[in-house]
Coordinates of C-alpha atoms and ligand atoms in Angstrom, one line a residue:
Q8 CA 86.2 131.0 121.5
H9 CA 82.8 130.3 119.9
Q10 CA 79.7 130.9 121.3
V11 CA 76.1 130.3 119.4
H12 CA 73.2 132.2 120.2
T13 CA 69.8 131.3 119.6
D14 CA 66.2 132.9 119.7
A15 CA 62.5 131.8 118.2
S16 CA 59.5 133.3 118.5
S17 CA 56.4 132.4 116.3
I18 CA 57.8 134.3 113.6
G19 CA 60.7 133.3 112.6
L20 CA 64.3 131.4 113.9
A21 CA 67.4 132.6 114.1
G22 CA 70.8 132.8 115.6
V23 CA 74.2 134.5 115.6
L24 CA 77.8 132.8 116.1
L25 CA 80.3 134.5 117.7
Q26 CA 84.0 134.7 117.9
K27 CA 85.6 136.1 120.7
E28 CA 88.6 138.6 119.6
N29 CA 90.2 140.8 122.6
E30 CA 87.8 140.4 125.0
D31 CA 85.4 141.6 122.8
W32 CA 82.2 138.9 121.0
K33 CA 82.1 139.3 117.5
P34 CA 79.6 138.1 115.2
V35 CA 81.2 136.4 112.3
I36 CA 78.0 135.1 110.6
Y37 CA 73.9 134.8 111.5
Y38 CA 71.6 132.8 110.1
S39 CA 67.2 133.8 110.4
R40 CA 63.9 132.9 108.4
A41 CA 60.7 133.4 108.7
T42 CA 58.8 130.2 110.6
T43 CA 56.8 127.9 107.9
D44 CA 52.7 127.9 108.2
A45 CA 52.9 124.5 109.8
E46 CA 55.4 125.8 112.7
K47 CA 53.7 129.2 113.8
H48 CA 51.9 126.7 115.3
Y49 CA 54.2 124.8 117.2
H50 CA 55.2 125.0 120.6
S51 CA 58.1 127.6 121.5
Y52 CA 60.0 125.5 123.1
E53 CA 59.8 122.9 119.7
L54 CA 61.2 126.3 117.6
E55 CA 63.8 128.0 120.1
T56 CA 64.9 123.2 119.6
L57 CA 63.7 123.9 116.1
A58 CA 66.1 127.4 116.2
V59 CA 69.1 125.7 117.6
V60 CA 69.7 122.5 115.5
E61 CA 69.0 125.3 112.5
S62 CA 72.3 127.4 113.7
I63 CA 74.2 125.0 114.3
E64 CA 74.4 123.2 110.6
R65 CA 74.7 126.2 109.5
F66 CA 77.4 127.3 111.6
R67 CA 79.3 124.0 111.1
Y68 CA 82.1 125.6 108.6
Y69 CA 82.8 127.9 111.6
I70 CA 82.5 125.5 114.3
Y71 CA 82.9 121.5 114.0
G72 CA 84.8 119.9 116.2
K73 CA 85.0 123.1 118.2
K74 CA 84.3 123.0 121.4
I75 CA 80.6 125.6 121.7
K76 CA 78.6 127.3 124.0
L77 CA 75.2 127.1 122.9
I78 CA 73.8 130.1 124.5
T79 CA 69.3 131.0 124.5
D80 CA 66.3 132.1 126.7
C81 CA 64.5 129.1 126.0
N82 CA 65.6 127.1 130.3
A83 CA 63.8 123.4 128.6
I84 CA 66.8 123.1 125.9
K85 CA 68.9 122.9 128.7
T86 CA 67.0 120.0 130.2
T87 CA 66.3 118.4 126.7
M88 CA 70.4 117.9 126.1
K89 CA 69.7 115.3 129.0
K90 CA 66.5 112.9 128.4
R91 CA 66.3 110.4 127.1
E92 CA 63.0 110.1 125.7
L93 CA 61.2 112.6 123.9
V94 CA 59.2 113.5 121.2
P95 CA 59.7 111.1 118.6
R96 CA 59.7 115.0 115.9
I97 CA 62.2 116.9 118.9
A98 CA 64.5 113.6 118.9
R99 CA 65.2 113.5 115.5
W100 CA 66.5 117.9 114.8
W101 CA 68.6 116.8 118.2
L102 CA 70.5 114.2 116.3
R103 CA 71.2 116.6 113.7
I104 CA 73.2 118.1 115.9
Q105 CA 74.9 115.6 118.2
D106 CA 78.1 115.1 116.8
Y107 CA 79.5 118.9 118.6
D108 CA 80.4 119.2 120.8
L109 CA 77.7 121.5 122.3
E110 CA 78.3 123.5 126.1
I111 CA 74.6 124.8 126.7
E112 CA 73.6 127.8 129.1
H113 CA 70.1 129.7 129.2
R114 CA 70.2 133.2 129.5
S115 CA 67.5 135.5 130.4
G116 CA 65.2 137.4 127.9
Q117 CA 66.3 140.7 128.3
R118 CA 70.7 139.5 127.1
M119 CA 69.1 138.3 124.3
A120 CA 67.8 141.2 122.4
H121 CA 70.3 141.5 118.9
V122 CA 69.3 138.0 118.0
D123 CA 65.1 138.9 119.8
A124 CA 64.7 140.8 117.0
L125 CA 66.3 138.6 114.1
S126 CA 63.8 136.0 115.5
R127 CA 61.3 138.9 115.0
F128 CA 62.1 140.4 111.9
P129 CA 63.0 137.6 109.9
V130 CA 65.6 138.0 107.2
E131 CA 65.2 134.8 104.8
A132 CA 61.8 133.4 103.7
S133 CA 60.5 130.2 105.2
H134 CA 61.0 126.7 103.5
E135 CA 59.5 123.5 104.7
I136 CA 62.4 121.9 107.1
E137 CA 62.9 118.0 106.2
T138 CA 61.8 116.6 109.7
A139 CA 62.7 113.0 109.0
S140 CA 66.0 113.9 108.1
L141 CA 68.8 112.9 109.8
R142 CA 71.1 114.1 107.1
T143 CA 73.5 117.5 108.6
D144 CA 74.7 118.6 104.7
K145 CA 71.1 119.4 103.0
V146 CA 71.8 123.2 104.6
K147 CA 72.9 124.8 101.6
I148 CA 75.5 127.6 102.8
S149 CA 76.9 129.9 100.6
E150 CA 80.6 129.1 98.5
E151 CA 82.0 132.2 100.2
D152 CA 81.1 131.4 103.4
W153 CA 82.1 128.5 102.9
L154 CA 85.1 129.6 101.1
F155 CA 85.7 132.4 104.5
G156 CA 84.8 128.7 106.7
M157 CA 88.1 127.4 105.9
Q158 CA 90.1 130.0 105.5
L159 CA 89.6 130.3 109.2
Q160 CA 90.7 127.3 110.0
D161 CA 93.4 127.0 107.8
E162 CA 97.4 127.3 108.9
H163 CA 98.7 129.0 106.3
T164 CA 96.0 131.4 106.1
R165 CA 96.5 132.7 109.1
E166 CA 99.7 132.7 108.9
I167 CA 99.7 135.4 105.1
V168 CA 96.7 137.1 107.8
D169 CA 99.2 137.5 110.8
K170 CA 102.0 139.2 108.6
I171 CA 99.2 141.4 106.8
R172 CA 98.6 142.6 110.5
R173 CA 102.0 143.1 111.3
G174 CA 102.5 145.2 108.3
D175 CA 105.3 143.2 106.5
K176 CA 106.1 144.5 103.5
A177 CA 106.2 142.0 101.4
T178 CA 102.8 140.7 102.2
T179 CA 100.3 143.0 101.4
K180 CA 102.1 143.2 97.9
D181 CA 100.6 140.8 97.2
F182 CA 97.9 139.7 99.2
T183 CA 94.8 142.1 101.1
L184 CA 92.0 141.6 104.0
K185 CA 88.4 142.2 104.1
N186 CA 86.5 141.3 106.9
G187 CA 88.9 139.2 107.9
R188 CA 88.5 137.4 104.6
L189 CA 92.1 136.5 102.7
F190 CA 92.5 138.0 98.8
K191 CA 95.4 137.3 97.5
V192 CA 96.0 140.6 94.7
V193 CA 96.0 139.6 90.7
N194 CA 96.8 141.8 88.2
G195 CA 94.5 144.4 90.9
R196 CA 91.9 142.4 91.1
H197 CA 91.5 140.6 94.3
V198 CA 90.6 136.8 94.2
W199 CA 89.4 134.5 97.6
V200 CA 93.3 132.7 98.2
V201 CA 91.3 128.5 98.2
P202 CA 92.7 126.8 101.8
K203 CA 94.1 123.7 101.1
A204 CA 91.4 121.4 102.3
L205 CA 89.4 122.7 99.6
R206 CA 91.4 123.4 97.0
W207 CA 90.7 119.9 95.4
Q208 CA 86.8 120.5 95.6
V209 CA 87.4 123.9 93.8
V210 CA 88.6 122.0 90.6
H211 CA 87.0 119.1 90.8
N212 CA 83.6 122.1 90.5
A213 CA 85.9 124.0 87.6
H214 CA 86.8 121.2 86.4
D215 CA 84.4 118.1 86.3
K216 CA 80.7 120.2 86.2
A217 CA 81.8 122.1 84.0
G218 CA 82.0 119.5 81.2
H219 CA 85.6 118.5 81.3
L220 CA 86.9 121.7 79.9
G221 CA 90.7 121.4 78.8
L222 CA 93.6 123.2 81.4
D223 CA 94.0 126.6 80.0
K224 CA 89.8 126.9 79.8
T225 CA 89.6 125.5 83.6
L226 CA 92.4 127.4 84.9
Q227 CA 91.0 130.7 83.8
R228 CA 87.7 129.3 85.6
I229 CA 88.7 129.0 88.7
G230 CA 90.9 132.3 88.2
E231 CA 87.8 134.2 88.6
H232 CA 86.7 134.1 91.4
M233 CA 90.3 131.8 92.8
W234 CA 93.6 131.5 93.9
F235 CA 96.0 128.6 95.3
A236 CA 99.6 128.1 95.6
R237 CA 100.8 126.6 92.1
M238 CA 97.9 126.5 91.2
R239 CA 98.3 125.8 87.5
N240 CA 101.0 122.4 88.7
F241 CA 97.9 121.2 90.6
V242 CA 94.7 121.6 88.5
K243 CA 97.1 119.6 85.6
S244 CA 97.8 117.2 87.5
Y245 CA 94.0 117.1 88.3
I246 CA 93.5 116.6 84.5
K247 CA 96.0 113.4 84.4
S248 CA 94.4 111.6 86.3
C249 CA 90.2 112.7 85.3
I250 CA 89.5 109.2 84.3
E251 CA 86.0 110.5 82.4
C252 CA 88.9 113.0 79.8
A253 CA 90.8 110.1 80.7
Y254 CA 88.4 107.3 78.7
N255 CA 86.8 110.1 76.1
K256 CA 90.3 111.7 74.9
T257 CA 91.0 110.7 71.2
P258 CA 94.1 110.5 69.6
G259 CA 95.1 110.6 66.6
G260 CA 90.8 111.2 65.9
K261 CA 89.8 107.8 66.5
K262 CA 89.2 107.2 69.6
E263 CA 90.7 104.2 71.6
G264 CA 90.0 101.5 72.2
E265 CA 86.6 101.6 70.4
L266 CA 84.9 98.2 70.2
H267 CA 82.8 96.3 67.7
V268 CA 79.2 95.6 69.7
G269 CA 77.3 93.3 67.5
D270 CA 74.6 92.2 68.8
V271 CA 74.1 91.1 72.3
E272 CA 73.3 87.2 74.2
P273 CA 70.8 87.9 77.2
I274 CA 73.1 85.9 79.1
P275 CA 75.7 86.4 81.9
F276 CA 78.9 87.1 80.4
R277 CA 78.4 86.2 77.8
T278 CA 80.3 88.5 75.4
V279 CA 83.1 90.9 77.8
H280 CA 84.2 94.1 76.6
V281 CA 87.1 95.1 77.3
D282 CA 89.4 98.3 77.4
H283 CA 92.2 99.9 79.2
L284 CA 93.1 103.0 80.5
G285 CA 95.9 105.4 80.9
P286 CA 98.8 106.8 81.5
F287 CA 97.3 107.9 85.5
P288 CA 99.4 109.6 87.4
K289 CA 101.4 106.4 89.5
S290 CA 98.6 105.0 92.2
A291 CA 101.1 104.4 95.4
K292 CA 101.0 100.8 94.4
R293 CA 102.7 102.7 90.7
N294 CA 99.8 101.8 89.0
E295 CA 98.5 103.5 86.2
H296 CA 97.1 102.3 84.5
I297 CA 93.3 100.7 84.5
L298 CA 91.5 97.7 83.1
V299 CA 87.1 97.6 82.7
I300 CA 85.5 94.7 82.1
I301 CA 82.2 95.1 80.8
D302 CA 80.0 92.1 80.7
A303 CA 77.6 93.9 77.8
F304 CA 74.4 91.7 79.0
T305 CA 73.9 92.5 82.6
R306 CA 76.1 95.9 82.2
F307 CA 78.7 94.2 84.5
V308 CA 81.9 96.9 85.0
V309 CA 84.7 94.6 86.7
I310 CA 88.2 97.9 86.5
Q311 CA 90.7 97.1 88.2
Ligands
ZN405 ZN1 88.1 115.5 82.4

């Protein structure tokens, strides 16, 4: 069970995500920022709406797809959700969170002291908000929030956490919990346990965004902060499937399939370059090579 509590003042916006644990509501993550100069002139109702939208977006890794109770001390918000005609600016804000399953509850100011304090003493400097944007992926969250959020949703991670809580000796030797976050103990260091759903992204970040390093260097980069089961095999097959690596590798010191590029006549499909790449790990249709055809003039590309 989850609740999001939000509040706003002319000084700042704030929200807190609470999760129920053994009858207690525990804070999972906070969001708070100062208002911009333009926002300071907004109507309080607009600011309250903005606090809701930004908090929901900030917490999305924890709450997406779940039924959330949203608690605000602004009575008007509850009515807005039902209203068909909205000021365009506010309508756009609501659009940003229309995919969330929210139930709104109004609660009076005094009972909201915990969020209220955050909106009056914001912890993040203000940033201009693109009100025209309908994208929900622009709120940056830290890599650690991201890992933690996905750990909470990962069944296998939860199994390990349960074992640790039960004091299972074999598990506590290899894993440890800090504030509910699961770490693997590797040579005395604590590194994040990467949930299944994030493995591809983690390897992608470590390999593609670091200039296509080889297996050992990629593993080393990931291993500085993270771990997951059969990591070596996973990274190995990832790199084997990397098109950029396949294209740039130079067996025997000579680049494979390099073509002589002469003068290009400005006519589409007068000259085409044909090249093949592979072998890659077999696809579902048991294919393992890629055929690339590039038109020399338009640079039109066909990949099969
Ligand atoms: Zn690569």
